[in-house]
Amino acid sequence: MDRNGAKSFFDKCSHLAVAGFSKLSKLFDKIIYHKRSSVIVSLLVSTGICVAVNFDDIRYTFFNNDLTTLNVPGVGVEIKADTETYEITGVPSTVDLTLTGDPADIQSFRNQSNAAVVTADLRNFGEGDNVATLQVSNVPKQIDVQVNPATVEVDLVRKLTKSFPVDAELLIGVGQKKSDFDSVTPAQSSVLVKATQEQLDSIRKVEAIVDTTGKTTDFSMNAPLVAYDSNGDKVNVEINPTTVEVAVKVKTTNTNEKE
């Protein structure tokens, strides 16, 4: 090919390249500036970026079939709440966990000294019925965790305070009888009980429990206080103070009566 032929061939190639670029440019503008096409392009670009950023997670989810499942039953639930203000019901004492992940990660979790922790955080909840989502910690992030149940319905009831009189109850030891003791005197006549209105209404008496086992002479002791309902069952409430001092006098026997 002579010089003129080469030049002519080069000119044709250049012309075709310019024409092709011009068509591509027009097509690009048509796509970008067309409302529907621009949405599609944006969607494709966003999808591509998402796939690139989360490639490891996507690969793990769709292409890793070698997964192990570990069932962990009876995990204790920790409650975070204002228990001074509210009585809380509805939170289970334990839940079951299902852990899924790579066998090596599951085995590593098995060997951990710190077990999984399940928490019911109720600190932002108010009085009444609420739905709480249980949170799990102390589990590696690469392990998927399912909680059963995942959510619980909880009831927060405001506590009230009421004064109750104090009685003393003798807990008689072996070989003793109540008539062996002359008097039982609590150091204070009343105490404060903090509980829900329903619990306060159920209380019939508050007693200081005095254990007389082995006592043969006058004595005093700090006796624990217990609240009882009309059936004689213990009512779990806050009593302030928790104990009260009680003085007990033992009945003396007249010498002449012995003779």
Coordinates of C-alpha atoms in Angstrom, one line a residue:
M1 CA 0.0 0.0 0.0
D2 CA 1.4 3.4 -1.0
R3 CA 1.5 6.5 1.1
N4 CA -1.7 8.0 -0.4
G5 CA -3.6 4.7 0.2
A6 CA -2.4 4.5 3.8
K7 CA -3.5 8.1 4.4
S8 CA -6.9 7.4 2.9
F9 CA -7.4 4.3 5.1
F10 CA -6.4 6.2 8.2
D11 CA -8.8 9.0 7.4
K12 CA -11.6 6.4 7.0
C13 CA -10.8 4.8 10.3
S14 CA -10.7 8.2 12.0
H15 CA -14.0 9.2 10.5
L16 CA -15.6 5.9 11.6
A17 CA -14.2 6.4 15.1
V18 CA -15.5 9.9 15.4
A19 CA -18.9 8.8 14.1
G20 CA -19.1 5.9 16.5
F21 CA -18.1 8.1 19.4
S22 CA -20.7 10.6 18.4
K23 CA -23.4 8.0 18.4
L24 CA -22.3 6.6 21.7
S25 CA -22.3 10.1 23.2
K26 CA -25.8 10.8 21.9
L27 CA -27.0 7.4 23.2
F28 CA -25.4 8.1 26.6
D29 CA -27.1 11.5 26.7
K30 CA -30.4 10.0 25.7
I31 CA -30.1 7.4 28.5
I32 CA -28.9 9.7 31.2
Y33 CA -31.3 12.6 30.5
H34 CA -34.3 10.3 29.9
K35 CA -36.4 10.1 33.1
R36 CA -37.1 6.4 33.1
S37 CA -33.6 5.4 31.8
S38 CA -31.9 7.5 34.4
V39 CA -33.8 5.7 37.2
I40 CA -32.8 2.3 35.8
V41 CA -29.1 3.3 35.5
S42 CA -29.1 4.7 39.0
L43 CA -30.7 1.5 40.3
L44 CA -28.0 -0.6 38.5
V45 CA -25.2 1.5 39.8
S46 CA -26.6 1.4 43.4
T47 CA -27.0 -2.4 43.2
G48 CA -23.4 -2.7 41.9
I49 CA -22.0 -0.6 44.8
C50 CA -24.1 -2.5 47.3
V51 CA -22.8 -5.9 46.0
A52 CA -19.2 -4.6 46.1
V53 CA -19.4 -3.3 49.6
N54 CA -21.3 -6.4 51.0
F55 CA -19.7 -9.0 48.8
D56 CA -18.4 -11.1 51.8
D57 CA -21.8 -11.2 53.5
I58 CA -23.6 -12.1 50.2
R59 CA -21.0 -14.8 49.4
Y60 CA -21.4 -16.2 53.0
T61 CA -25.2 -16.2 52.8
F62 CA -25.7 -17.6 49.3
F63 CA -22.6 -19.7 48.6
N64 CA -21.6 -21.1 51.9
N65 CA -23.6 -24.3 52.6
D66 CA -21.2 -25.5 55.3
L67 CA -23.0 -24.0 58.3
T68 CA -23.5 -25.3 61.8
T69 CA -26.5 -24.7 64.1
L70 CA -26.1 -24.6 67.9
N71 CA -29.1 -24.6 70.2
V72 CA -28.6 -23.0 73.6
P73 CA -31.6 -23.5 75.9
G74 CA -32.3 -21.8 79.2
V75 CA -30.3 -18.6 78.9
G76 CA -31.1 -16.2 81.7
V77 CA -32.7 -12.8 81.0
E78 CA -31.3 -9.7 82.6
I79 CA -33.8 -6.9 83.2
K80 CA -32.7 -3.3 83.0
A81 CA -35.5 -1.1 84.5
D82 CA -36.4 1.3 87.2
T83 CA -37.4 -1.4 89.7
E84 CA -37.6 1.2 92.5
T85 CA -40.6 2.8 90.7
Y86 CA -42.3 -0.1 88.9
E87 CA -43.3 -3.7 89.5
I88 CA -42.5 -5.6 86.3
T89 CA -44.2 -8.7 85.0
G90 CA -44.1 -10.5 81.7
V91 CA -40.3 -11.0 81.3
P92 CA -39.4 -14.7 81.2
S93 CA -36.6 -15.8 83.5
T94 CA -34.9 -17.7 80.6
V95 CA -35.1 -17.9 76.8
D96 CA -33.7 -20.3 74.1
L97 CA -31.1 -19.3 71.5
T98 CA -30.4 -20.7 68.1
L99 CA -26.9 -19.9 66.8
T100 CA -26.0 -20.4 63.1
G101 CA -22.5 -19.9 61.6
D102 CA -19.3 -21.3 60.3
P103 CA -18.3 -24.4 62.3
A104 CA -15.0 -22.8 63.4
D105 CA -16.9 -19.8 64.8
I106 CA -19.4 -22.0 66.5
Q107 CA -16.7 -24.1 68.1
S108 CA -14.9 -20.9 69.2
F109 CA -18.0 -19.7 70.8
R110 CA -18.5 -23.0 72.6
N111 CA -15.0 -22.6 74.1
Q112 CA -15.7 -19.1 75.4
S113 CA -15.8 -18.6 79.2
N114 CA -18.3 -15.8 78.8
A115 CA -21.7 -17.1 77.8
A116 CA -24.3 -15.2 75.8
V117 CA -26.2 -12.5 77.6
V118 CA -29.9 -11.7 76.9
T119 CA -31.2 -8.4 78.1
A120 CA -34.7 -6.8 78.4
D121 CA -34.0 -3.1 78.4
L122 CA -37.1 -1.4 79.8
R123 CA -35.5 1.9 81.0
N124 CA -37.4 4.0 78.4
F125 CA -40.7 2.3 79.0
G126 CA -43.6 3.9 80.9
E127 CA -46.4 2.5 83.1
G128 CA -48.7 0.1 81.4
D129 CA -48.4 -2.6 78.7
N130 CA -45.3 -2.6 76.6
V131 CA -43.6 -4.8 74.0
A132 CA -39.9 -5.3 74.5
T133 CA -37.4 -6.8 72.0
L134 CA -34.8 -9.0 73.7
Q135 CA -31.2 -8.1 72.9
V136 CA -28.3 -10.6 72.8
S137 CA -24.6 -9.7 73.5
N138 CA -21.4 -11.7 74.0
V139 CA -21.9 -13.4 70.7
P140 CA -19.5 -12.8 67.7
K141 CA -21.1 -10.7 65.0
Q142 CA -20.4 -13.3 62.3
I143 CA -22.7 -15.7 64.1
D144 CA -26.5 -15.3 63.4
V145 CA -28.6 -15.4 66.6
Q146 CA -32.3 -16.1 66.9
V147 CA -34.0 -15.6 70.3
N148 CA -37.1 -17.6 71.2
P149 CA -39.2 -15.6 72.1
A150 CA -37.7 -12.6 70.4
T151 CA -40.2 -10.1 71.9
V152 CA -42.1 -10.2 75.1
E153 CA -45.2 -8.3 76.4
V154 CA -44.3 -6.7 79.7
D155 CA -46.5 -4.8 82.2
L156 CA -45.1 -2.0 84.3
V157 CA -47.1 -1.1 87.4
R158 CA -46.2 1.9 89.6
K159 CA -45.3 1.1 93.2
L160 CA -47.0 2.9 96.2
T161 CA -46.0 3.1 99.8
K162 CA -48.2 2.3 102.8
S163 CA -47.7 2.0 106.5
F164 CA -48.5 -1.3 108.3
P165 CA -48.5 -2.2 112.0
V166 CA -46.0 -4.8 113.1
D167 CA -46.9 -7.9 115.0
A168 CA -44.4 -10.4 116.4
E169 CA -44.6 -14.1 115.7
L170 CA -42.6 -16.6 117.8
L171 CA -41.0 -19.5 115.9
I172 CA -41.0 -22.0 118.7
G173 CA -38.0 -24.4 119.0
V174 CA -38.1 -28.2 119.7
G175 CA -39.1 -28.8 123.3
Q176 CA -40.6 -25.3 123.8
K177 CA -44.1 -23.9 123.9
K178 CA -45.5 -20.5 123.6
S179 CA -46.5 -20.4 127.2
D180 CA -42.7 -20.4 128.1
F181 CA -42.5 -16.8 127.0
D182 CA -44.1 -14.0 128.9
S183 CA -44.0 -11.1 126.4
V184 CA -42.8 -10.2 122.9
T185 CA -42.3 -6.5 122.2
P186 CA -41.1 -5.0 118.8
A187 CA -39.0 -1.8 119.1
Q188 CA -41.3 0.0 116.6
S189 CA -45.0 -0.3 116.0
S190 CA -45.2 0.1 112.2
V191 CA -43.1 -0.2 109.0
L192 CA -43.5 1.0 105.5
V193 CA -44.3 -1.4 102.7
K194 CA -43.6 -0.5 99.0
A195 CA -45.6 -2.5 96.4
T196 CA -48.3 -2.2 93.8
Q197 CA -51.8 -1.2 94.8
E198 CA -53.0 -4.8 94.3
Q199 CA -50.2 -6.2 96.5
L200 CA -50.8 -3.6 99.2
D201 CA -54.5 -4.5 99.2
S202 CA -53.7 -8.2 99.6
I203 CA -51.6 -7.8 102.7
R204 CA -53.3 -8.7 106.0
K205 CA -50.4 -8.5 108.4
V206 CA -46.7 -7.8 108.7
E207 CA -44.9 -9.9 111.3
A208 CA -41.5 -10.0 112.9
I209 CA -40.4 -13.6 112.9
V210 CA -38.6 -14.4 116.2
D211 CA -36.8 -17.7 116.5
T212 CA -36.8 -18.9 120.1
T213 CA -34.7 -22.0 119.5
G214 CA -32.3 -22.6 122.5
K215 CA -33.5 -19.5 124.3
T216 CA -34.1 -20.0 128.1
T217 CA -33.6 -16.4 129.3
D218 CA -34.7 -13.0 128.3
F219 CA -33.3 -11.9 124.9
S220 CA -33.6 -9.4 122.1
M221 CA -32.9 -9.9 118.4
N222 CA -33.2 -8.3 115.0
A223 CA -36.2 -10.2 113.6
P224 CA -36.8 -10.3 109.8
L225 CA -40.2 -8.8 108.7
V226 CA -42.6 -10.8 106.4
A227 CA -45.9 -9.7 104.9
Y228 CA -48.7 -12.2 104.7
D229 CA -52.0 -12.3 102.8
S230 CA -55.4 -13.6 104.1
N231 CA -54.4 -17.2 103.2
G232 CA -51.2 -17.0 105.2
D233 CA -49.0 -16.9 102.1
K234 CA -46.0 -14.7 101.9
V235 CA -46.4 -11.5 99.8
N236 CA -43.1 -10.5 98.0
V237 CA -42.9 -6.8 98.7
E238 CA -40.3 -4.2 99.9
I239 CA -40.4 -3.6 103.6
N240 CA -38.5 -0.7 105.2
P241 CA -36.8 -1.5 107.4
T242 CA -36.3 -5.2 106.6
T243 CA -35.8 -6.1 110.2
V244 CA -36.9 -4.8 113.6
E245 CA -35.5 -5.3 117.1
V246 CA -37.8 -7.4 119.3
A247 CA -37.4 -7.9 123.1
V248 CA -38.6 -11.3 124.5
K249 CA -39.1 -12.0 128.1
V250 CA -39.1 -15.6 129.3
K251 CA -41.7 -16.6 131.8
T252 CA -40.2 -17.4 135.2
T253 CA -41.4 -20.3 137.3
N254 CA -42.4 -19.7 140.9
T255 CA -40.2 -21.7 143.3
N256 CA -43.1 -22.4 145.6
E257 CA -45.1 -23.9 142.7
K258 CA -42.2 -26.3 142.0
E259 CA -42.3 -27.5 145.5

